[in-house]
Short mmCIF file of C-alpha atoms in Angstrom, two decimals:
data_model
loop_
_atom_site.label_atom_id
_atom_site.label_comp_id
_atom_site.label_asym_id
_atom_site.label_seq_id
_atom_site.Cartn_x
_atom_site.Cartn_y
_atom_site.Cartn_z
CA MET V 136 0.02 0.16 -0.02
CA TYR V 137 1.19 3.42 -0.34
CA CYS V 138 0.38 6.79 0.84
CA GLY V 139 1.45 8.84 -1.99
CA LYS V 140 -0.44 9.64 -4.63
CA THR V 141 0.93 7.13 -7.64
CA ALA V 142 -1.07 4.12 -7.25
CA ILE V 143 1.02 1.07 -7.98
CA PHE V 144 -1.01 -0.86 -10.81
CA LEU V 145 -0.53 -4.94 -10.59
CA LYS V 146 -1.09 -7.06 -13.63
CA GLY V 147 -4.78 -6.82 -15.24
CA GLY V 148 -5.15 -2.57 -14.03
CA PHE V 149 -6.36 -3.30 -10.30
CA THR V 150 -4.30 -1.04 -7.59
CA LEU V 151 -3.56 -2.71 -4.38
CA GLU V 152 -5.90 -0.70 -2.89
CA ILE V 153 -8.83 -2.02 -4.92
CA ILE V 154 -7.54 -5.55 -3.71
CA PHE V 155 -7.16 -4.09 -0.31
CA TRP V 156 -10.62 -3.34 -0.33
CA ALA V 157 -12.63 -5.77 -2.02
CA VAL V 158 -10.63 -8.52 0.49
CA PHE V 159 -11.98 -6.46 3.28
CA PHE V 160 -15.05 -6.26 1.62
CA VAL V 161 -15.25 -10.23 1.19
CA LEU V 162 -14.11 -10.65 4.62
CA PHE V 163 -16.52 -8.30 6.15
CA VAL V 164 -19.40 -10.13 4.23
CA LEU V 165 -18.02 -13.66 4.87
CA ALA V 166 -17.86 -12.60 8.93
CA GLU V 167 -21.68 -11.53 8.71
CA VAL V 168 -22.53 -14.72 7.42
CA ALA V 169 -20.62 -16.98 9.67
CA THR V 170 -22.48 -15.09 12.47
CA VAL V 171 -26.46 -15.06 13.30
CA GLN V 172 -26.70 -11.53 14.71
CA PHE V 173 -25.47 -8.35 12.42
CA VAL V 174 -21.71 -7.85 13.46
CA SER V 175 -19.79 -6.63 10.47
CA VAL V 176 -22.55 -5.62 7.78
CA TRP V 177 -21.59 -1.83 8.73
CA PHE V 178 -17.87 -2.50 7.99
CA ALA V 179 -18.89 -4.32 4.74
CA VAL V 180 -20.91 -1.60 3.74
CA GLY V 181 -17.74 1.04 4.30
CA ALA V 182 -15.77 -0.96 2.70
CA LEU V 183 -17.85 -1.93 -0.66
CA VAL V 184 -18.12 2.32 -0.66
CA THR V 185 -14.60 2.64 -0.26
CA LEU V 186 -13.61 0.38 -3.01
CA ILE V 187 -16.21 2.04 -5.60
CA VAL V 188 -14.69 5.49 -4.52
CA THR V 189 -11.08 3.68 -4.42
CA ILE V 190 -12.04 2.37 -8.53
CA PHE V 191 -13.57 5.86 -9.80
CA VAL V 192 -11.67 8.16 -8.00
CA GLU V 193 -7.83 8.50 -9.53
CA ASP V 194 -5.03 9.23 -7.29
CA ILE V 195 -7.06 9.19 -3.79
CA GLY V 196 -4.46 8.47 -1.38
CA MET V 197 -4.96 5.61 1.68
CA LEU V 198 -5.63 8.10 4.51
CA ALA V 199 -8.90 9.80 2.50
CA GLN V 200 -9.96 5.98 1.92
CA LEU V 201 -9.61 4.90 5.55
CA GLY V 202 -11.59 8.06 6.51
CA ILE V 203 -14.34 7.24 3.69
CA PHE V 204 -14.35 3.83 5.50
CA ILE V 205 -14.81 5.04 8.68
CA LEU V 206 -17.18 8.05 8.04
CA VAL V 207 -19.45 5.42 5.98
CA SER V 208 -19.54 3.05 8.36
CA GLY V 209 -20.27 5.08 11.07
CA ALA V 210 -22.81 6.63 9.07
CA PHE V 211 -24.31 3.55 8.32
CA LEU V 212 -24.32 2.05 11.85
CA ALA V 213 -25.87 5.34 13.11
CA VAL V 214 -28.52 5.27 10.76
CA THR V 215 -29.42 1.82 11.32
CA PHE V 216 -28.47 0.77 14.92
CA PRO V 217 -31.83 2.44 15.89
CA TRP V 218 -34.00 0.84 13.52
CA LEU V 219 -32.35 -2.79 14.91
CA ARG V 220 -32.58 -2.08 18.35
CA LYS V 221 -36.44 -1.71 17.67
CA VAL V 222 -36.81 -4.92 16.24
CA ARG V 223 -34.34 -6.96 18.79
CA ALA V 224 -37.27 -5.36 21.38
CA SER V 225 -40.17 -6.62 19.37
CA GLY V 226 -39.82 -9.99 20.77
CA HIS V 227 -38.40 -12.22 18.39
CA THR V 228 -39.55 -15.51 18.97
CA SER V 229 -36.04 -17.80 18.67
CA THR V 230 -38.01 -21.08 17.56
CA ASN V 231 -40.61 -22.92 16.42
CA ALA V 232 -41.08 -24.35 20.15
CA ASP V 233 -40.97 -20.93 21.95
CA MET V 234 -44.24 -20.19 20.28
CA ASP V 235 -46.34 -23.07 22.10
CA VAL V 236 -45.44 -20.90 25.59
CA GLY V 237 -48.68 -20.05 26.58
CA LYS V 238 -50.87 -22.21 24.74
CA ASN V 239 -53.61 -24.70 25.97
CA ALA V 240 -52.76 -28.71 25.75
CA GLU V 241 -54.88 -31.11 27.15
CA VAL V 242 -53.37 -34.19 29.17
CA ILE V 243 -53.85 -37.70 27.45
CA GLU V 244 -51.77 -39.42 29.87
CA GLU V 245 -51.88 -39.13 33.54
CA ILE V 246 -48.48 -37.13 34.15
CA GLU V 247 -46.81 -38.54 37.32
CA PRO V 248 -43.34 -36.75 37.85
CA ASP V 249 -42.11 -39.65 40.00
CA LYS V 250 -42.47 -42.04 37.16
CA GLY V 251 -41.26 -39.67 35.08
CA THR V 252 -44.68 -40.27 32.46
CA GLY V 253 -47.27 -38.23 31.29
CA ARG V 254 -48.69 -36.93 27.80
CA VAL V 255 -50.32 -33.92 26.40
CA THR V 256 -51.71 -33.13 22.90
CA LEU V 257 -50.55 -29.80 21.69
CA SER V 258 -52.51 -28.58 18.25
CA GLY V 259 -52.82 -32.68 17.39
CA VAL V 260 -49.60 -32.96 18.30
CA ASP V 261 -48.68 -35.65 21.05
CA TRP V 262 -45.59 -34.52 23.44
CA SER V 263 -44.23 -35.62 27.09
CA ALA V 264 -44.45 -33.30 28.98
CA LEU V 265 -43.83 -32.65 32.92
CA PRO V 266 -45.39 -30.09 35.58
CA SER V 267 -43.71 -26.75 36.33
CA ASP V 268 -43.34 -27.38 40.18
CA GLY V 269 -41.93 -30.66 39.50
CA LYS V 270 -44.28 -32.60 41.91
CA SER V 271 -47.98 -32.34 40.75
CA VAL V 272 -50.13 -35.15 39.56
CA ILE V 273 -52.12 -33.62 36.50
CA PRO V 274 -55.01 -36.32 35.41
CA ILE V 275 -56.16 -37.30 32.59
CA GLY V 276 -58.47 -34.97 30.87
CA THR V 277 -57.12 -31.88 32.45
CA THR V 278 -56.45 -28.56 30.71
CA VAL V 279 -53.06 -27.19 31.26
CA LYS V 280 -51.03 -24.26 30.17
CA VAL V 281 -47.21 -24.59 28.71
CA VAL V 282 -44.88 -22.58 30.32
CA LYS V 283 -41.91 -23.74 28.90
CA VAL V 284 -40.04 -26.14 26.20
CA LYS V 285 -37.44 -28.07 27.88
CA GLY V 286 -35.84 -30.19 24.78
CA THR V 287 -38.45 -32.47 23.32
CA LYS V 288 -41.01 -32.36 27.03
CA LEU V 289 -43.69 -29.24 27.57
CA ILE V 290 -43.36 -28.16 31.43
CA VAL V 291 -46.75 -27.49 31.78
CA GLU V 292 -49.14 -26.37 34.91
CA ALA V 293 -52.90 -27.05 35.48
CA LYS V 294 -54.99 -24.37 34.28
CA LYS V 295 -57.03 -23.07 37.40
#
């Protein structure tokens, strides 16, 4: 890389700076794809904009490129972060099973925690069930409320 005004051209007409920003863009995109949360999308946008500017603006110094990267990444972060915070606070359900919490189910096999037995039906699906207090026996035909999903078992409590 250089800090002066003359570009170092490689075979094919690309400068080191173009390759530098292209590599950083790809790395930031790969980091974003590899995670389940927003981690580097802001930097990927900054690297992409800097790459485009570097391609089209002749003799732009590395300090100017770095400034563009920081400004664009920071601006994109400032604009999108409040929206992301609102989306996260909206109570996104993490799994399909978590959507069953709060629903009613019917006991089809007596729930006896000492024996480790008990089954309920929820939306036509047969589930193993345990009482939420770990000791209550819940008879067949009782309507229960799902309070938690623990693996393949529903943690339930009798409706009052």
